[in-house]
Amino acid sequence: MITTQIAKAGTSIWLDDLSRSKLTGTDPHSLPYRIAHNGVVGVTTNPSIFNSAISKGAEYAADISALKGKSADEVVQKLTSDDVRSACDLFAPIFQATSGLDGRVSIEVDPRCAHDTTTTISEGKELWRIVDRPNVMIKVPATWEGLAAITELISLGISVNVTLIFSIDRYKQVMDAFMSGLEHRLASGGAIDQVTSVASFFISRIDSAIDPLLKADGSPTALALLGKAAIANARLAYQSFESQLRTARWRKLADHGARVQRPLWASTGVKDPAYEKTRYVFGLIAPATVNTMPQATLDAVLEHAQFQQVDISSTYAESRSIIDSLAKQRIDIATITTELENDGVSKFADSWIELLANVEKALKR
């Protein structure tokens, strides 16, 4: 199986999707089938996924009706945490078999508090308590305010999926926040060998933002860079990850049993139909990574006839050249990634607000 080859190369496959209908069943779209036949070893969720699942899923109607008298916020928290807890139970055998490496399920704090450190910490602690499963991961946006929340949650022994990372500079700050959390936990006498984190680095949205600028330029030099920025950016992020593992700071933590914060490639669904559907998978296979895929991307990978892998460490010079060439085209990737972070936070908040409004309407029926 091609997914087995991907896993052997060091990249775990997680599914970026969850709904109540997918938790059971034997059809190819169910999680039990994906686990048994497609090599899926984890799940990520986000506010948009839950909005789509709950707003459109008839299977939630009875639960919503039974919760009349509760606020929309309370109902949404109940529905989402119940689904995540059930998914955690479904993935528990993988969690145990991999000693906690995989079998993970993520649930995000309220995206409206992405710029509020104190509320993010409170939300993270509450979700950790409510789901009450060792294989849950609390998703925290990688905003400036989120960095301190990451450190605090890690120091409390709460596993964190850091989401909405677009820039290499922000990624370095995320790695620092993670290590600071481990250091604080060690200093307080806590064990760090069971604290797990992934850093979700977003891929396709980079190309979606930069390609139109290159097309607008229209020069041969600009057009030659189409579809190259996202993978180059991610590969240089992985270079930073490798560099971190060589530091004395990390080695000290590793000596106390610390687990690496694996890079997780997110937003790996291809937006441009001109591109091969698997471009953000095979181009980013590397040791100690995760690729969380929407269903369509996973299906495209499964249909792929031949396993492909690029030695990521051999691409760093070329990747740096691509970023430098973009700068010569007056494309400032730092500005673009900042805009993408702000836009990502805003879109997730909008999805959450829409979900709350839809549940509010259902409660009044």
PDB file of C-alpha atoms in Angstrom, residues 167-350:
ATOM      1  CA  SER A 167       6.019  31.853   8.106  1.00  0.00           C
ATOM      2  CA  ILE A 168       9.367  30.371   9.055  1.00  0.00           C
ATOM      3  CA  ASP A 169       9.947  33.148  11.589  1.00  0.00           C
ATOM      4  CA  ARG A 170       6.670  32.341  13.331  1.00  0.00           C
ATOM      5  CA  TYR A 171       7.533  28.652  13.205  1.00  0.00           C
ATOM      6  CA  LYS A 172      10.807  29.333  15.015  1.00  0.00           C
ATOM      7  CA  GLN A 173       8.826  31.200  17.682  1.00  0.00           C
ATOM      8  CA  VAL A 174       6.477  28.220  17.976  1.00  0.00           C
ATOM      9  CA  MET A 175       9.396  25.844  18.498  1.00  0.00           C
ATOM     10  CA  ASP A 176      10.746  28.190  21.159  1.00  0.00           C
ATOM     11  CA  ALA A 177       7.346  28.354  22.894  1.00  0.00           C
ATOM     12  CA  PHE A 178       7.144  24.554  22.913  1.00  0.00           C
ATOM     13  CA  MET A 179      10.611  24.128  24.384  1.00  0.00           C
ATOM     14  CA  SER A 180       9.944  26.858  26.960  1.00  0.00           C
ATOM     15  CA  GLY A 181       6.868  24.934  28.082  1.00  0.00           C
ATOM     16  CA  LEU A 182       8.898  21.769  28.512  1.00  0.00           C
ATOM     17  CA  GLU A 183      11.571  23.668  30.438  1.00  0.00           C
ATOM     18  CA  HIS A 184       8.989  25.189  32.772  1.00  0.00           C
ATOM     19  CA  ARG A 185       7.475  21.773  33.372  1.00  0.00           C
ATOM     20  CA  LEU A 186      10.863  20.270  34.133  1.00  0.00           C
ATOM     21  CA  ALA A 187      11.701  23.107  36.513  1.00  0.00           C
ATOM     22  CA  SER A 188       8.494  22.453  38.442  1.00  0.00           C
ATOM     23  CA  GLY A 189       9.337  18.765  38.794  1.00  0.00           C
ATOM     24  CA  GLY A 190       7.002  17.468  36.095  1.00  0.00           C
ATOM     25  CA  ALA A 191       7.728  14.689  33.617  1.00  0.00           C
ATOM     26  CA  ILE A 192       7.919  15.672  29.951  1.00  0.00           C
ATOM     27  CA  ASP A 193       8.111  12.296  28.235  1.00  0.00           C
ATOM     28  CA  GLN A 194       4.347  12.119  27.590  1.00  0.00           C
ATOM     29  CA  VAL A 195       3.825  15.713  26.448  1.00  0.00           C
ATOM     30  CA  THR A 196       3.285  15.766  22.699  1.00  0.00           C
ATOM     31  CA  SER A 197       2.981  18.575  20.173  1.00  0.00           C
ATOM     32  CA  VAL A 198       2.771  19.108  16.443  1.00  0.00           C
ATOM     33  CA  ALA A 199       3.329  22.357  14.575  1.00  0.00           C
ATOM     34  CA  SER A 200       0.815  22.735  11.739  1.00  0.00           C
ATOM     35  CA  PHE A 201       2.530  24.509   8.862  1.00  0.00           C
ATOM     36  CA  PHE A 202       0.076  25.569   6.149  1.00  0.00           C
ATOM     37  CA  ILE A 203       0.997  24.821   2.557  1.00  0.00           C
ATOM     38  CA  SER A 204      -1.434  25.410  -0.319  1.00  0.00           C
ATOM     39  CA  ARG A 205      -2.626  28.841   0.815  1.00  0.00           C
ATOM     40  CA  ILE A 206       0.885  30.163   0.128  1.00  0.00           C
ATOM     41  CA  ASP A 207       0.642  29.280  -3.559  1.00  0.00           C
ATOM     42  CA  SER A 208      -2.956  30.508  -3.687  1.00  0.00           C
ATOM     43  CA  ALA A 209      -1.765  33.918  -2.513  1.00  0.00           C
ATOM     44  CA  ILE A 210       1.425  34.170  -4.580  1.00  0.00           C
ATOM     45  CA  ASP A 211       0.461  32.578  -7.903  1.00  0.00           C
ATOM     46  CA  PRO A 212      -1.987  35.372  -8.868  1.00  0.00           C
ATOM     47  CA  LEU A 213       0.785  37.927  -8.323  1.00  0.00           C
ATOM     48  CA  LEU A 214       3.108  35.949 -10.584  1.00  0.00           C
ATOM     49  CA  LYS A 215       0.425  35.613 -13.259  1.00  0.00           C
ATOM     50  CA  ALA A 216      -0.286  39.330 -13.069  1.00  0.00           C
ATOM     51  CA  ASP A 217       3.408  39.992 -13.709  1.00  0.00           C
ATOM     52  CA  GLY A 218       3.310  37.651 -16.686  1.00  0.00           C
ATOM     53  CA  SER A 219       7.051  37.674 -17.372  1.00  0.00           C
ATOM     54  CA  PRO A 220       8.818  34.372 -18.125  1.00  0.00           C
ATOM     55  CA  THR A 221      10.790  34.738 -14.886  1.00  0.00           C
ATOM     56  CA  ALA A 222       7.631  35.199 -12.851  1.00  0.00           C
ATOM     57  CA  LEU A 223       5.712  32.392 -14.554  1.00  0.00           C
ATOM     58  CA  ALA A 224       8.621  30.010 -13.966  1.00  0.00           C
ATOM     59  CA  LEU A 225       7.963  30.408 -10.210  1.00  0.00           C
ATOM     60  CA  LEU A 226       4.303  29.361 -10.340  1.00  0.00           C
ATOM     61  CA  GLY A 227       3.439  26.681  -7.785  1.00  0.00           C
ATOM     62  CA  LYS A 228       6.881  26.677  -6.201  1.00  0.00           C
ATOM     63  CA  ALA A 229       6.588  29.018  -3.216  1.00  0.00           C
ATOM     64  CA  ALA A 230       4.559  26.827  -0.859  1.00  0.00           C
ATOM     65  CA  ILE A 231       6.752  23.742  -1.003  1.00  0.00           C
ATOM     66  CA  ALA A 232       9.949  25.814  -0.876  1.00  0.00           C
ATOM     67  CA  ASN A 233       8.673  27.636   2.215  1.00  0.00           C
ATOM     68  CA  ALA A 234       7.761  24.357   3.912  1.00  0.00           C
ATOM     69  CA  ARG A 235      11.083  22.734   3.079  1.00  0.00           C
ATOM     70  CA  LEU A 236      12.965  25.637   4.638  1.00  0.00           C
ATOM     71  CA  ALA A 237      10.745  25.282   7.697  1.00  0.00           C
ATOM     72  CA  TYR A 238      11.811  21.643   7.909  1.00  0.00           C
ATOM     73  CA  GLN A 239      15.435  22.776   7.703  1.00  0.00           C
ATOM     74  CA  SER A 240      14.760  24.935  10.775  1.00  0.00           C
ATOM     75  CA  PHE A 241      13.259  21.901  12.504  1.00  0.00           C
ATOM     76  CA  GLU A 242      16.393  19.871  11.798  1.00  0.00           C
ATOM     77  CA  SER A 243      18.578  22.716  13.031  1.00  0.00           C
ATOM     78  CA  GLN A 244      16.639  22.878  16.291  1.00  0.00           C
ATOM     79  CA  LEU A 245      17.260  19.183  16.942  1.00  0.00           C
ATOM     80  CA  ARG A 246      20.997  19.847  16.852  1.00  0.00           C
ATOM     81  CA  THR A 247      20.943  22.542  19.541  1.00  0.00           C
ATOM     82  CA  ALA A 248      22.242  21.988  23.071  1.00  0.00           C
ATOM     83  CA  ARG A 249      18.914  23.287  24.347  1.00  0.00           C
ATOM     84  CA  TRP A 250      16.978  20.519  22.617  1.00  0.00           C
ATOM     85  CA  ARG A 251      19.495  17.803  23.517  1.00  0.00           C
ATOM     86  CA  LYS A 252      19.070  18.679  27.188  1.00  0.00           C
ATOM     87  CA  LEU A 253      15.307  18.280  26.899  1.00  0.00           C
ATOM     88  CA  ALA A 254      15.696  15.062  24.923  1.00  0.00           C
ATOM     89  CA  ASP A 255      17.897  13.682  27.699  1.00  0.00           C
ATOM     90  CA  HIS A 256      14.851  14.069  29.972  1.00  0.00           C
ATOM     91  CA  GLY A 257      12.656  12.151  27.544  1.00  0.00           C
ATOM     92  CA  ALA A 258      11.192  15.028  25.503  1.00  0.00           C
ATOM     93  CA  ARG A 259       9.430  14.111  22.276  1.00  0.00           C
ATOM     94  CA  VAL A 260      10.036  16.200  19.184  1.00  0.00           C
ATOM     95  CA  GLN A 261       7.359  18.628  18.096  1.00  0.00           C
ATOM     96  CA  ARG A 262       6.704  17.136  14.683  1.00  0.00           C
ATOM     97  CA  PRO A 263       6.061  19.421  11.718  1.00  0.00           C
ATOM     98  CA  LEU A 264       2.549  18.788  10.430  1.00  0.00           C
ATOM     99  CA  TRP A 265       1.806  19.743   6.847  1.00  0.00           C
ATOM    100  CA  ALA A 266      -1.687  21.264   6.798  1.00  0.00           C
ATOM    101  CA  SER A 267      -3.787  22.750   4.009  1.00  0.00           C
ATOM    102  CA  THR A 268      -2.470  20.074   1.669  1.00  0.00           C
ATOM    103  CA  GLY A 269      -5.488  20.026  -0.601  1.00  0.00           C
ATOM    104  CA  VAL A 270      -4.604  21.471  -4.008  1.00  0.00           C
ATOM    105  CA  LYS A 271      -6.596  24.606  -4.843  1.00  0.00           C
ATOM    106  CA  ASP A 272      -5.437  25.052  -8.459  1.00  0.00           C
ATOM    107  CA  PRO A 273      -6.868  22.329 -10.751  1.00  0.00           C
ATOM    108  CA  ALA A 274      -3.824  22.734 -12.993  1.00  0.00           C
ATOM    109  CA  TYR A 275      -1.668  21.140 -10.316  1.00  0.00           C
ATOM    110  CA  GLU A 276      -1.408  17.451  -9.514  1.00  0.00           C
ATOM    111  CA  LYS A 277      -3.597  16.646  -6.520  1.00  0.00           C
ATOM    112  CA  THR A 278      -0.744  14.972  -4.650  1.00  0.00           C
ATOM    113  CA  ARG A 279       1.860  17.757  -5.055  1.00  0.00           C
ATOM    114  CA  TYR A 280       1.704  18.775  -1.373  1.00  0.00           C
ATOM    115  CA  VAL A 281       2.143  15.183  -0.220  1.00  0.00           C
ATOM    116  CA  PHE A 282       4.977  13.588  -2.187  1.00  0.00           C
ATOM    117  CA  GLY A 283       6.977  16.806  -2.193  1.00  0.00           C
ATOM    118  CA  LEU A 284       7.039  16.932   1.604  1.00  0.00           C
ATOM    119  CA  ILE A 285       7.657  13.378   2.792  1.00  0.00           C
ATOM    120  CA  ALA A 286      10.322  13.469   5.492  1.00  0.00           C
ATOM    121  CA  PRO A 287      11.208  11.809   8.808  1.00  0.00           C
ATOM    122  CA  ALA A 288       9.200  12.844  11.884  1.00  0.00           C
ATOM    123  CA  THR A 289       6.442  14.627   9.971  1.00  0.00           C
ATOM    124  CA  VAL A 290       2.667  14.405   9.675  1.00  0.00           C
ATOM    125  CA  ASN A 291       0.547  15.181   6.626  1.00  0.00           C
ATOM    126  CA  THR A 292      -3.096  15.849   7.433  1.00  0.00           C
ATOM    127  CA  MET A 293      -5.146  15.468   4.269  1.00  0.00           C
ATOM    128  CA  PRO A 294      -8.713  16.222   3.242  1.00  0.00           C
ATOM    129  CA  GLN A 295     -10.556  13.239   1.822  1.00  0.00           C
ATOM    130  CA  ALA A 296      -9.972  14.174  -1.812  1.00  0.00           C
ATOM    131  CA  THR A 297      -6.225  14.423  -1.315  1.00  0.00           C
ATOM    132  CA  LEU A 298      -6.039  11.114   0.507  1.00  0.00           C
ATOM    133  CA  ASP A 299      -8.027   9.449  -2.283  1.00  0.00           C
ATOM    134  CA  ALA A 300      -5.658  10.930  -4.877  1.00  0.00           C
ATOM    135  CA  VAL A 301      -2.682   9.536  -2.951  1.00  0.00           C
ATOM    136  CA  LEU A 302      -4.309   6.108  -2.773  1.00  0.00           C
ATOM    137  CA  GLU A 303      -4.907   6.156  -6.530  1.00  0.00           C
ATOM    138  CA  HIS A 304      -1.301   7.088  -7.240  1.00  0.00           C
ATOM    139  CA  ALA A 305       0.445   4.281  -9.056  1.00  0.00           C
ATOM    140  CA  GLN A 306       3.942   4.820  -7.749  1.00  0.00           C
ATOM    141  CA  PHE A 307       5.534   5.985  -4.531  1.00  0.00           C
ATOM    142  CA  GLN A 308       7.528   9.175  -4.921  1.00  0.00           C
ATOM    143  CA  GLN A 309       9.895  10.768  -2.450  1.00  0.00           C
ATOM    144  CA  VAL A 310      12.317  13.634  -2.661  1.00  0.00           C
ATOM    145  CA  ASP A 311      15.259  13.811  -0.249  1.00  0.00           C
ATOM    146  CA  ILE A 312      14.115  16.982   1.466  1.00  0.00           C
ATOM    147  CA  SER A 313      17.593  17.850   2.742  1.00  0.00           C
ATOM    148  CA  SER A 314      18.858  18.030  -0.847  1.00  0.00           C
ATOM    149  CA  THR A 315      16.332  20.756  -1.702  1.00  0.00           C
ATOM    150  CA  TYR A 316      17.304  23.499   0.746  1.00  0.00           C
ATOM    151  CA  ALA A 317      19.550  25.479  -1.621  1.00  0.00           C
ATOM    152  CA  GLU A 318      16.946  25.365  -4.389  1.00  0.00           C
ATOM    153  CA  SER A 319      14.193  26.333  -1.940  1.00  0.00           C
ATOM    154  CA  ARG A 320      16.183  29.327  -0.724  1.00  0.00           C
ATOM    155  CA  SER A 321      16.790  30.326  -4.341  1.00  0.00           C
ATOM    156  CA  ILE A 322      13.032  30.229  -5.020  1.00  0.00           C
ATOM    157  CA  ILE A 323      12.275  32.500  -2.065  1.00  0.00           C
ATOM    158  CA  ASP A 324      15.075  34.867  -3.141  1.00  0.00           C
ATOM    159  CA  SER A 325      13.708  34.896  -6.690  1.00  0.00           C
ATOM    160  CA  LEU A 326      10.259  35.813  -5.379  1.00  0.00           C
ATOM    161  CA  ALA A 327      11.807  38.736  -3.530  1.00  0.00           C
ATOM    162  CA  LYS A 328      13.390  39.903  -6.793  1.00  0.00           C
ATOM    163  CA  GLN A 329       9.874  39.873  -8.248  1.00  0.00           C
ATOM    164  CA  ARG A 330       8.918  42.224  -5.400  1.00  0.00           C
ATOM    165  CA  ILE A 331       6.913  39.525  -3.660  1.00  0.00           C
ATOM    166  CA  ASP A 332       7.512  39.833   0.068  1.00  0.00           C
ATOM    167  CA  ILE A 333       6.701  36.450   1.542  1.00  0.00           C
ATOM    168  CA  ALA A 334       6.833  37.850   5.090  1.00  0.00           C
ATOM    169  CA  THR A 335       4.018  40.272   4.291  1.00  0.00           C
ATOM    170  CA  ILE A 336       2.000  37.558   2.587  1.00  0.00           C
ATOM    171  CA  THR A 337       2.346  35.086   5.457  1.00  0.00           C
ATOM    172  CA  THR A 338       1.270  37.754   7.959  1.00  0.00           C
ATOM    173  CA  GLU A 339      -1.819  38.448   5.866  1.00  0.00           C
ATOM    174  CA  LEU A 340      -2.534  34.722   5.607  1.00  0.00           C
ATOM    175  CA  GLU A 341      -2.289  34.297   9.383  1.00  0.00           C
ATOM    176  CA  ASN A 342      -4.744  37.143   9.954  1.00  0.00           C
ATOM    177  CA  ASP A 343      -7.054  35.830   7.256  1.00  0.00           C
ATOM    178  CA  GLY A 344      -6.902  32.284   8.644  1.00  0.00           C
ATOM    179  CA  VAL A 345      -7.850  33.435  12.132  1.00  0.00           C
ATOM    180  CA  SER A 346     -10.665  35.549  10.713  1.00  0.00           C
ATOM    181  CA  LYS A 347     -12.077  32.751   8.543  1.00  0.00           C
ATOM    182  CA  PHE A 348     -12.076  30.239  11.406  1.00  0.00           C
ATOM    183  CA  ALA A 349     -13.791  32.780  13.658  1.00  0.00           C
ATOM    184  CA  ASP A 350     -16.397  33.412  10.961  1.00  0.00           C
TER     185      ASP A 350
END
